[in-house]
Amino acid sequence: MNSFASRCLLLLLCSLPWAVKAEAVKDREGAVRNDRAALEADPRWKYNDVEAGFAEARRTGKPLLVVLRCVPCIACSGIDAAVLLKETDLAPLLDQFVCVRVINANALDLTLFQFDYDLSFSTVFFNPDGTVYGRYGSWTHQKNAQDKTTVGFKRTLETVLELHRGYPGNRSQLTGKQGAPGRFKTPIDIPTLTGKYRLELDWNGKVVPSCVHCHQIGDAMRQVYRKEMQPVPTEWIYAWPAPETIGLTLAEDQVSKIEAVMPGSIAASAGLLPGDELVALNGQTLVSIADVSWVLHRAPAIGLMRAAIRRAGAPREVTLTLAENWRTQADLSQRVGAWSMRAMATGGLVLKELSTTERQALDLTTSRLALRVDFVGQYGKHAAGKKAGFEKGDVIVELDGKSNALTESQWMAYVLQNKKVGDSMAVTVLRGQQRLQLQLPSQ
């Protein structure tokens, strides 16, 4: 992407109501270059060189910590700054790792680096032999750039170091954490990125336009399936389900302690309670909330999942039952990846569920489709809804002749898995006293 197009995309993203996480610093180029200047001189960090990190880990026997950071993004800047501080309570723990900072995804080995690509700050922990110990990523920090708390990260470091001390005797607990084979070795091998980017950043020119951002991996993979006229796999739509998807709210300052359980949820049916500590899920020792999302990401569409917990200090085991379509409870709306999915599935419309009061005013039951057009895109593929005649405030009550309730996330999944590029969808909307039928293209 050239610099002009990159700036236009940034301005457009930052103007949209769902794109808080895409907000960037004003001087993106300067931010990246300053980051490099500061950390290349820092003896703790190896800069943008994973291979050198692994070599040092093998030489010293230390575990490897790889921080993946989108430097220009404001999201997660608080925790990022706190982790980089030399004088911090994290320092004694970080000194027990070989630390690597990666600021672009161009050359990532996608068999090793499988994490939530929609986050601006993530960490993957390895044994020197390449075995993954766990992952860290925080949506709390993603949503609040001013949040500099590192208590949860500190506890993750402590847990990883404990796993490292027990290795290789605990290898069986780590089997499920390893990345699965994929279609492409690196992001720039993905057809929609091939030829647009190189393995190395352009430090002699414009650095930022030469960088593959992590979220572009998911965007590019979905485009591959769309261009092949194939359904987009569930893992590339409902990626990295949050614990809330199964009814759990976990404490951000702990490794995986349950703060709340949603009534009627999968977690509630399994008997999990607030205060329980998740020790292992599906046989995998947990080091963070991101590890819980990893297990859910790799979980079956239907089946049983064992959870080892600690309740009031005593170990117990419970079984969670994953019913059909459990993933569809995930909310995709705040993910950066929703930007590209909306272009494909809603024509750039942002859709919000009507409240109970709003439903009653229109005589729409809770089982009925009722999505309000909250925003209408204006440019490129995001203007398809506008061109089709949709207006802000329209209430959608039918899609393809069906009126069953859908969230915006479920709408996007339906289109990406059931409609090919070029298909047209009949959509019925209420606009004031009118009932209109419009045709929305699948892109």
PDB file of C-alpha atoms in Angstrom, residues 6-20 22-23 215 336 339-340 382:
ATOM      1  CA  SER A   6      -2.218   4.300   3.807  1.00  0.00           C
ATOM      2  CA  ARG A   7      -2.954   7.817   5.091  1.00  0.00           C
ATOM      3  CA  CYS A   8      -6.416   7.787   3.526  1.00  0.00           C
ATOM      4  CA  LEU A   9      -7.209   4.428   5.106  1.00  0.00           C
ATOM      5  CA  LEU A  10      -6.006   5.649   8.487  1.00  0.00           C
ATOM      6  CA  LEU A  11      -8.138   8.803   8.289  1.00  0.00           C
ATOM      7  CA  LEU A  12     -11.161   6.782   7.278  1.00  0.00           C
ATOM      8  CA  LEU A  13     -10.700   4.201  10.008  1.00  0.00           C
ATOM      9  CA  CYS A  14     -10.248   6.848  12.677  1.00  0.00           C
ATOM     10  CA  SER A  15     -13.446   8.608  11.594  1.00  0.00           C
ATOM     11  CA  LEU A  16     -15.608   5.551  12.096  1.00  0.00           C
ATOM     12  CA  PRO A  17     -17.565   4.912  15.309  1.00  0.00           C
ATOM     13  CA  TRP A  18     -16.309   1.360  15.795  1.00  0.00           C
ATOM     14  CA  ALA A  19     -12.630   2.091  15.088  1.00  0.00           C
ATOM     15  CA  VAL A  20     -11.390   3.426  18.425  1.00  0.00           C
ATOM     16  CA  ALA A  22      -7.463   1.787  15.065  1.00  0.00           C
ATOM     17  CA  GLU A  23      -6.657   5.304  16.282  1.00  0.00           C
ATOM     18  CA  HIS A 215      -4.855  -7.508  11.772  1.00  0.00           C
ATOM     19  CA  VAL A 336     -10.514  -4.326  13.934  1.00  0.00           C
ATOM     20  CA  TRP A 339     -13.970  -3.384   9.386  1.00  0.00           C
ATOM     21  CA  SER A 340     -13.219  -5.707   6.461  1.00  0.00           C
ATOM     22  CA  HIS A 382     -18.055   0.429   2.479  1.00  0.00           C
TER      23      HIS A 382
END
